[in-house]
Coordinates of C-alpha atoms in Angstrom, one line a residue:
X1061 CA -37.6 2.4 -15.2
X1062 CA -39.8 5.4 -14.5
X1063 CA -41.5 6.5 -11.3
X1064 CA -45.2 5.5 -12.2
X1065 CA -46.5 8.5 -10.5
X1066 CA -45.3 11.1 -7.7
X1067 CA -44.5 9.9 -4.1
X1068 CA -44.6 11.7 -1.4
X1069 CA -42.2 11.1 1.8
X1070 CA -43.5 12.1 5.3
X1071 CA -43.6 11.0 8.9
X1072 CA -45.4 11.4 11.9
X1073 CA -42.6 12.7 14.0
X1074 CA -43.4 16.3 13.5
X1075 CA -47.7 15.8 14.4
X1076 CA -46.3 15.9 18.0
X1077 CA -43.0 17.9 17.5
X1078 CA -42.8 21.7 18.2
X1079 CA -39.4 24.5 18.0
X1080 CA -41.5 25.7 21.7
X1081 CA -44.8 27.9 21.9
X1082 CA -43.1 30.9 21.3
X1083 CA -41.0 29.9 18.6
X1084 CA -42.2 30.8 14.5
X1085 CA -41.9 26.6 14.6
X1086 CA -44.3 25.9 17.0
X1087 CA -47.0 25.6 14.6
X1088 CA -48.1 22.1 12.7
X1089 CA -46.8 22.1 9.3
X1090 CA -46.3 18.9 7.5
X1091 CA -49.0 17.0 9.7
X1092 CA -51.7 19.2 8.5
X1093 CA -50.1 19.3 4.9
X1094 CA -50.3 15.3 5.3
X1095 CA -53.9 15.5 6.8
X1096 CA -55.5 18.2 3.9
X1097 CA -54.0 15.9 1.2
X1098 CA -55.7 12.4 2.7
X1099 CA -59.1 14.7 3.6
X1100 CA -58.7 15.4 -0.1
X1101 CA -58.6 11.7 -1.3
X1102 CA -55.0 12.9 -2.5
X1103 CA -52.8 10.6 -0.4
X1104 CA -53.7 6.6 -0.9
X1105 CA -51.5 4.5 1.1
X1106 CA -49.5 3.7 -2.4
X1107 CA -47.9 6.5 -3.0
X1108 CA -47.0 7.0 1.1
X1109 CA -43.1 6.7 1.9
X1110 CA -42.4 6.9 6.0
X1111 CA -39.4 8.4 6.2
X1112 CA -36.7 7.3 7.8
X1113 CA -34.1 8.7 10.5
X1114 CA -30.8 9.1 8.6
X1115 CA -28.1 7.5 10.4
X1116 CA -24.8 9.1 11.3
X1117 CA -22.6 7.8 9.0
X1118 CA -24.6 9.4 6.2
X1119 CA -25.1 12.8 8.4
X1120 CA -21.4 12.7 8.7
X1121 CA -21.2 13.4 4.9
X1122 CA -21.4 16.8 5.4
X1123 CA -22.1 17.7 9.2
X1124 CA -18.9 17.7 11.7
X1125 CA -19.4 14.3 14.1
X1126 CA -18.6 16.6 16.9
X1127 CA -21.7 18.9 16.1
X1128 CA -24.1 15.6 15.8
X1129 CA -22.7 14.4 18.8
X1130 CA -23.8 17.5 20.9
X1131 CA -27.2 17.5 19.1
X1132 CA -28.0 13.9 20.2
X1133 CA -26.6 15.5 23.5
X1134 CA -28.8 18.3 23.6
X1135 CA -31.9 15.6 23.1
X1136 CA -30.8 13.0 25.5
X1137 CA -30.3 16.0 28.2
X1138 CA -33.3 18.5 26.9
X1139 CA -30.6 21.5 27.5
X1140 CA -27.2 22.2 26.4
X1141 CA -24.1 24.2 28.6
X1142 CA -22.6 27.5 27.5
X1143 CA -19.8 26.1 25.9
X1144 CA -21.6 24.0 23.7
X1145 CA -24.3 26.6 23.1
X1146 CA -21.7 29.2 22.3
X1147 CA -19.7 26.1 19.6
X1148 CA -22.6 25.1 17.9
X1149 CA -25.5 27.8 17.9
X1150 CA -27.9 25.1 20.0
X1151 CA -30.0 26.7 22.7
X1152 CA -29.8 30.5 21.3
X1153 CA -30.1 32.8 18.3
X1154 CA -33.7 31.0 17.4
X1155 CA -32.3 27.3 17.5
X1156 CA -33.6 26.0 20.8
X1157 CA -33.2 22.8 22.3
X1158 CA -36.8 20.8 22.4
X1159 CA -37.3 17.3 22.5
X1160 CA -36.7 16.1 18.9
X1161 CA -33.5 18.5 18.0
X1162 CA -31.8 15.7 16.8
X1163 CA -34.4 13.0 15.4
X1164 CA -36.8 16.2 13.6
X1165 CA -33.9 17.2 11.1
X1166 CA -32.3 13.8 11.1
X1167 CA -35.8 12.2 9.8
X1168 CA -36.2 15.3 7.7
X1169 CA -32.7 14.0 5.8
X1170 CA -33.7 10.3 5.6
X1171 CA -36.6 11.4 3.7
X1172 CA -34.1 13.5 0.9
X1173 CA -31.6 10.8 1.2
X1174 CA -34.5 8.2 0.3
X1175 CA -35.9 10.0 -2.0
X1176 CA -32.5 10.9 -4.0
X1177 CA -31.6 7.3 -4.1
X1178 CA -34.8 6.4 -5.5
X1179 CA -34.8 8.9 -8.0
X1180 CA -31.2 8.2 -9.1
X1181 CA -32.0 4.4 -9.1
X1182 CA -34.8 5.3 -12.0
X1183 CA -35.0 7.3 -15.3
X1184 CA -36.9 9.6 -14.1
X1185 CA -40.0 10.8 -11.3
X1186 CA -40.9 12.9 -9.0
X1187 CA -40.5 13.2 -5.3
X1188 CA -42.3 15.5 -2.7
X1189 CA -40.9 15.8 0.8
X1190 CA -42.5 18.9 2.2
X1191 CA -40.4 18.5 5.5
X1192 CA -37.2 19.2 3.4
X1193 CA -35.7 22.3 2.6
X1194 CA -33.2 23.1 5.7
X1195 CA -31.1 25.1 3.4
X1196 CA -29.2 27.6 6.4
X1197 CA -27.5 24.7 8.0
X1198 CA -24.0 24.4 8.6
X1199 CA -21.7 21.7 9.0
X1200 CA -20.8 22.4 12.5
X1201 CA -23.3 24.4 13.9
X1202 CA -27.3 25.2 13.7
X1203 CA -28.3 28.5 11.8
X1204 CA -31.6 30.1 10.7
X1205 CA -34.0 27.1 12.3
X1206 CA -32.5 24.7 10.6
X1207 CA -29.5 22.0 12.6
X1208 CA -29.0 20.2 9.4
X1209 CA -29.1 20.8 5.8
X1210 CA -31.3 18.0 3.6
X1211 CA -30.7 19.6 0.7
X1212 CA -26.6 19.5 0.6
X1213 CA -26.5 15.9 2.1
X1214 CA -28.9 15.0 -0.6
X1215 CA -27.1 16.6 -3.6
X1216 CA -23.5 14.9 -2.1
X1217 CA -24.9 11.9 -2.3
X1218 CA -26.0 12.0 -5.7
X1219 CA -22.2 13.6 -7.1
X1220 CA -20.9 10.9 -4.7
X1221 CA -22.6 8.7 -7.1
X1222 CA -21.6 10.2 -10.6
X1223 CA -24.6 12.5 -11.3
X1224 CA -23.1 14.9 -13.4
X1225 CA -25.8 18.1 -13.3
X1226 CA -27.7 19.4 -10.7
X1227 CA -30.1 21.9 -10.3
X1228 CA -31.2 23.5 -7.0
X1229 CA -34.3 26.6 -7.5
X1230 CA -34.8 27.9 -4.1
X1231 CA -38.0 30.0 -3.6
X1232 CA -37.8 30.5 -0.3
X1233 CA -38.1 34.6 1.0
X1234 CA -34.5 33.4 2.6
X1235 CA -31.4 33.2 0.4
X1236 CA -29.9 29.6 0.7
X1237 CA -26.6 30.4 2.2
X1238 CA -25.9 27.0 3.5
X1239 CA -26.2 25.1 0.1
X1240 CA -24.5 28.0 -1.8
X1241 CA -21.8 27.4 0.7
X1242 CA -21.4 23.9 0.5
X1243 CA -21.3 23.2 -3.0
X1244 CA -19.4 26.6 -4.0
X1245 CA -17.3 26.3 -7.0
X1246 CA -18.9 23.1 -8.2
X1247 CA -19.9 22.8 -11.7
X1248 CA -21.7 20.2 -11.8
X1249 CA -24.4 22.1 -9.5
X1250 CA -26.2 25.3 -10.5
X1251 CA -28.3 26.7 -7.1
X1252 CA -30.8 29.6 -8.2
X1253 CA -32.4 31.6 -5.7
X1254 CA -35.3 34.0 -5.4
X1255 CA -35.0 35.9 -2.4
X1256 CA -36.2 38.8 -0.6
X1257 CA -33.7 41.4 0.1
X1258 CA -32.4 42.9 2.4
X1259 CA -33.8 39.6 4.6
X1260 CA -31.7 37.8 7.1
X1261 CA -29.1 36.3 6.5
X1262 CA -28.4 39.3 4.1
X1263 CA -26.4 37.6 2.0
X1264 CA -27.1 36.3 -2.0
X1265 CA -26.3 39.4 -4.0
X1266 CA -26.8 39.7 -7.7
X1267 CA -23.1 39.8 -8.0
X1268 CA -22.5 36.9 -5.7
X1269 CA -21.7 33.8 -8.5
X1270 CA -20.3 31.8 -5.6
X1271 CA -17.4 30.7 -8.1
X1272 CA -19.3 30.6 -11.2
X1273 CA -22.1 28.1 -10.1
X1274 CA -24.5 30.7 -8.2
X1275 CA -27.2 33.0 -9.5
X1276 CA -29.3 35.0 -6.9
X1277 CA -31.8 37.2 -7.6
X1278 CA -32.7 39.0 -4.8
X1279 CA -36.0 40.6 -5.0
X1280 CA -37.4 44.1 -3.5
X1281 CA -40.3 43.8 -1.0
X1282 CA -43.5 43.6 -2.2
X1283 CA -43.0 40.9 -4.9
X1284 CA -45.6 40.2 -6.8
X1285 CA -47.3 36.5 -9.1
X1286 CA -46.3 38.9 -11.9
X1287 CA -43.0 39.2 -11.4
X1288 CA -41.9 35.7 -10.1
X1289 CA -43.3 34.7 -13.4
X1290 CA -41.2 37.2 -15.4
X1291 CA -38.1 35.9 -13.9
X1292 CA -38.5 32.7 -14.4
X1293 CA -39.6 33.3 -17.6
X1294 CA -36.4 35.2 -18.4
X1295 CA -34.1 34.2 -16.1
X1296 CA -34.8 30.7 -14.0
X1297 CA -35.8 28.9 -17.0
X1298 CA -33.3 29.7 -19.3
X1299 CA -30.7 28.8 -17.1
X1300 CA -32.3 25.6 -16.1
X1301 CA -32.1 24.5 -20.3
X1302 CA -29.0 25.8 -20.9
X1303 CA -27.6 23.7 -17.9
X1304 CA -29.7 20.8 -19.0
X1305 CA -29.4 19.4 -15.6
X1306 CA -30.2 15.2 -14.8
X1307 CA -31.8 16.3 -11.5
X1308 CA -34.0 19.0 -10.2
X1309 CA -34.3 20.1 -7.1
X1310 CA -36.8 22.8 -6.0
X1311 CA -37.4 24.4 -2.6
X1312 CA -40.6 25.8 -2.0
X1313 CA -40.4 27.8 1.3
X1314 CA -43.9 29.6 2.0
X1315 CA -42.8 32.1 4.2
X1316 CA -42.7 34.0 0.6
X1317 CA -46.6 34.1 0.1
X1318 CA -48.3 37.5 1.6
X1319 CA -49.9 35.5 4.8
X1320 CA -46.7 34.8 5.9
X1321 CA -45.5 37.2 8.8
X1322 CA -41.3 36.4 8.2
X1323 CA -41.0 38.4 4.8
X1324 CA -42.7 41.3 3.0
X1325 CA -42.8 39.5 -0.3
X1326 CA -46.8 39.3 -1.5
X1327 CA -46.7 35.8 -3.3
X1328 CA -50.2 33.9 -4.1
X1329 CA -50.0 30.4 -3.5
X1330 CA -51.0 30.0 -7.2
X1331 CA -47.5 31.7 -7.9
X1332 CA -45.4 29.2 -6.3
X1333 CA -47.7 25.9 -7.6
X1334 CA -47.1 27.9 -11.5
X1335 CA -43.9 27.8 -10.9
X1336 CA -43.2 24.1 -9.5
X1337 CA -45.8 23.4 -12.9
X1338 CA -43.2 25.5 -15.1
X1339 CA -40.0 24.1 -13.7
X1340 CA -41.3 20.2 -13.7
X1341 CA -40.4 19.7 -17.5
X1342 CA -36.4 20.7 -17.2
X1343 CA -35.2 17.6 -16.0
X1344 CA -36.4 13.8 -15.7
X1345 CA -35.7 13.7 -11.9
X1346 CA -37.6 16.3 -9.7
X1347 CA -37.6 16.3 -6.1
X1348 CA -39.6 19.0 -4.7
X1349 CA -38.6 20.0 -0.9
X1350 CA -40.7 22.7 1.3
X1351 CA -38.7 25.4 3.5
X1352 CA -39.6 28.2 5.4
X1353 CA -43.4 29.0 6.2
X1354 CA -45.0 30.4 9.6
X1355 CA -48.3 30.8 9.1
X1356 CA -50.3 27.0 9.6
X1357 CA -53.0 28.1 7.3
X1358 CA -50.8 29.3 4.5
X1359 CA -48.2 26.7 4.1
X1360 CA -51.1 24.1 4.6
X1361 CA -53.0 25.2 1.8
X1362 CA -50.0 26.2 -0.4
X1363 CA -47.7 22.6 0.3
X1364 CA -50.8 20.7 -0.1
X1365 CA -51.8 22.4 -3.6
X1366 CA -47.9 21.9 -4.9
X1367 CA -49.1 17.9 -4.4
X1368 CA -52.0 18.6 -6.5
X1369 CA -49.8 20.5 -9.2
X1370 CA -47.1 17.2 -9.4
X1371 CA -50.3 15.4 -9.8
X1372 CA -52.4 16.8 -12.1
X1373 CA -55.3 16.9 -9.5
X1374 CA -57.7 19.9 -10.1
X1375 CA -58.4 22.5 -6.8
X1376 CA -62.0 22.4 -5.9
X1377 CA -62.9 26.1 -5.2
X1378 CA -64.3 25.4 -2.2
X1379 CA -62.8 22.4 0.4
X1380 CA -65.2 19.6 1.1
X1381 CA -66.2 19.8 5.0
X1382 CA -63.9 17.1 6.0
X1383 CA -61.3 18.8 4.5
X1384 CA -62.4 22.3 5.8
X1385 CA -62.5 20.5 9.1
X1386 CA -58.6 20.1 9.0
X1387 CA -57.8 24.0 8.5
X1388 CA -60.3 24.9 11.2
X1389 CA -58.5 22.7 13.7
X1390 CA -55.2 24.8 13.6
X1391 CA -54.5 27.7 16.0
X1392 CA -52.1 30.4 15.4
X1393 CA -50.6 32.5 18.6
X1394 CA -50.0 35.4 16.4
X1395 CA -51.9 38.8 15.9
X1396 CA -52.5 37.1 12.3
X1397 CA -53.9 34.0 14.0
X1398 CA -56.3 36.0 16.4
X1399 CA -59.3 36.5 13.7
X1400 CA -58.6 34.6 10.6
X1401 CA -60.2 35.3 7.6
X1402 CA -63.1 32.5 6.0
X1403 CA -61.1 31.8 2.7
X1404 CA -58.2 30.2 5.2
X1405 CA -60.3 27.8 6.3
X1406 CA -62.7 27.2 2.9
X1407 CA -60.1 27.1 0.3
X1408 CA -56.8 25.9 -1.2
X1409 CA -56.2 28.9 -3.6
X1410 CA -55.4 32.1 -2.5
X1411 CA -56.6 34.8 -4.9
X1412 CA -53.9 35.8 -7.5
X1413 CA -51.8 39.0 -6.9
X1414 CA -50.4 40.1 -10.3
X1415 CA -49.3 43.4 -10.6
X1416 CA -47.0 45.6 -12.5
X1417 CA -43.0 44.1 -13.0
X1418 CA -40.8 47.3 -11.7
X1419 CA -37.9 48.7 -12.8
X1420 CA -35.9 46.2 -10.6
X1421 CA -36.7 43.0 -11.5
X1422 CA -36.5 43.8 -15.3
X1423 CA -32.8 44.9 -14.1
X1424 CA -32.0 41.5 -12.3
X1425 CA -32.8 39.6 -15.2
X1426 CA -31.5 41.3 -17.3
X1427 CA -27.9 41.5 -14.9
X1428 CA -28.1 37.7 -15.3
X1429 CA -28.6 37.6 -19.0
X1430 CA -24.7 37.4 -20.1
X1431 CA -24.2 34.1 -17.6
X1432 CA -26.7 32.4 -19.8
X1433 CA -23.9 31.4 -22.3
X1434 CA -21.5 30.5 -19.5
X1435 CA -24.1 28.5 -17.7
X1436 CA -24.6 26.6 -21.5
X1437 CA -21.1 26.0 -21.8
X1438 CA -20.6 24.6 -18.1
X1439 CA -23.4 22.1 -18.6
X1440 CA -21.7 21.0 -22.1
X1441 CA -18.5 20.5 -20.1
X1442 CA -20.5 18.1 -17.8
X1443 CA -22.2 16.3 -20.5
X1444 CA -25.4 18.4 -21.1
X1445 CA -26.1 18.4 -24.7
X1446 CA -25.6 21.9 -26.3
X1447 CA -28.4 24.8 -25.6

């Protein structure tokens, strides 16, 4: 049985939950994504999933049950001591405590575990969880924003269950160190990452294979809707068929998009939703997870046109007032924030930013190019049919 269209998995938690007013996560994200997409008559009660808090036992998958201790700790007590702090990264290095530190990213993984098991309990579908994507977490401590890693719990749940081929595409400006990590020398899961570099957490090389089942392609400042296309033209989408992969999973991070003040990439919304269109076809399971993204306008507008892509729905080029009415109701304490400019309030779109594909990027795919056999041959081992 087939998903008979896209569902999308969200939850009220995070309308009233906030990192702290100074943090790049105090800003509303997957309410206003939630609130845009019903303004645009995109969100009927049918296709609505509340997500769920996952419980420990599934948590405990991956994540030490001393660190999810001291997180339920940290939320019961609103502050953590030194020791802990120092053990587990809470309360310092841009992981703060706040009210919800443990019920946020636990709800955040009930929605990936959900959606997993629904997608692995069909023939195929598609999933959208925009309040996915944790991909720095650790098992034992927080890291990069994010206390616990969706993305990892979700793909151990589906091996745990005899899927065979998995592909994570992470678009994020971030590499995904924590899910390169955790499923390291695997080969029944192939993570591909476009990433800016050098970005924190400075790591995802070109040479970095991560045991075979890793392929980063780290991308100089300044990238452009031109390139990102290129590469997954000759890189990202070649890999995906040759791996042939029963499940796809794709992190959409906006904190690559040129509004966003955490990277120096110069993405168009339309690049990412082009890309979520071009990946949808590689396998008959998609779940599509969002990620980074600091600027409430931007992600808005760009999470809430990747619905409309899974969809089919067409972008008016201009919001309807009630919809314009959501984006106008944000505020952004950030030089950015301070005079916003008309389109971030009166459209979904951003203009596109093609531009020339540089010497580097032409080198990156190409770098890549020889694995395309290997990567053919590892999904043949796991059952893929030939490439």
């Amino acid at each position: 049985m087939l998903l008979s269209r896209p569902l999308f998995i969200g939850s009220e938690i995070y309308r009233r939950s906030t990192y702290g007013q100074r943090h790049p996560l105090a800003i509303p994200r997957i309410s206003t994504v939630i609130d845009l997409a019903r303004a645009l008559g995109w969100l009927p009660d049918a296709v609505y999933i509340d997500s769920p808090r996952a419980g420990l036992d599934d948590l405990a998958r991956f994540h030490d049950p001393a660190y999810l201790a001291a997180l339920q700790r940290a939320e019961e007590e609103r502050r953590v001591d030194p020791e802990t702090a120092r053990r587990f990264n809470i309360g310092c290095n841009g992981n703060p405590v706040f009210p919800e530190i443990f019920s946020r990213p636990a709800t955040a993984c009930g929605a990936t575990l959900t959606a997993v098991r629904l997608l692995s309990e069909t023939g195929g579908g598609t999933i959208y969880s925009p309040a996915g994507g944790t991909h720095h977490g650790r098992p034992d401590r927080a890291s990069g924003f994010c206390y616990l890693n969706d993305p990892v719990l979700g793909m151990l749940r589906l091996l745990d269950e005899g899927m065979r081929r998995i592909l994570y595409v992470d678009l994020d400006a971030h590499h995904c160190d924590g899910v390169q990590d955790a499923l390291a020398g695997d080969p029944r899961v192939l993570t591909v990452s476009v990433h800016e570099a050098p970005r924190w957490p400075f790591t995802g090389a070109a040479e970095d294979r991560a045991g075979g089942n890793a392929v980063n392609l780290p991308v100089p400042a300044g990238f452009n809707d031109s390139e990102l296309a290129f590469l997954l033209d000759e890189a990202v989408l070649p890999l995906a068929r040759g791996f042939a992969p029963e499940m796809l999973i794709v992190q959409c991070g906006a904190d690559a998009l040129a509004d966003d003040p955490q990277s120096k990439l110069a993405l168009s919304n339309r690049a990412l939703w082009q890309a979520v269109a071009s990946l949808r076809g590689v396998a008959p399971r998609m779940l599509v997870l969002g990620g980074g993204g600091y600027n409430p306008w931007s992600v808005a507008r760009c999470w809430t046109g990747i619905w409309a892509v899974l969809n089919g729905f067409a972008v008016p080029p201009t919001l309807p007032p009630v919809a314009e009415a959501v984006l106008r109701g944000l505020a952004w304490n950030h030089s950015k924030g301070r005079n916003p400019p008309e389109h971030w309030f009166t459209t979904l779109a951003d203009a596109p930013n093609p531009g020339p594909v540089r010497p580097e990027i032409r080198a990156l795919a190409s770098f890549h190019r020889p694995h395309l056999s290997a990567i053919a041959v590892a999904g043949a081992a796991a059952g893929a049919p030939s490439a």
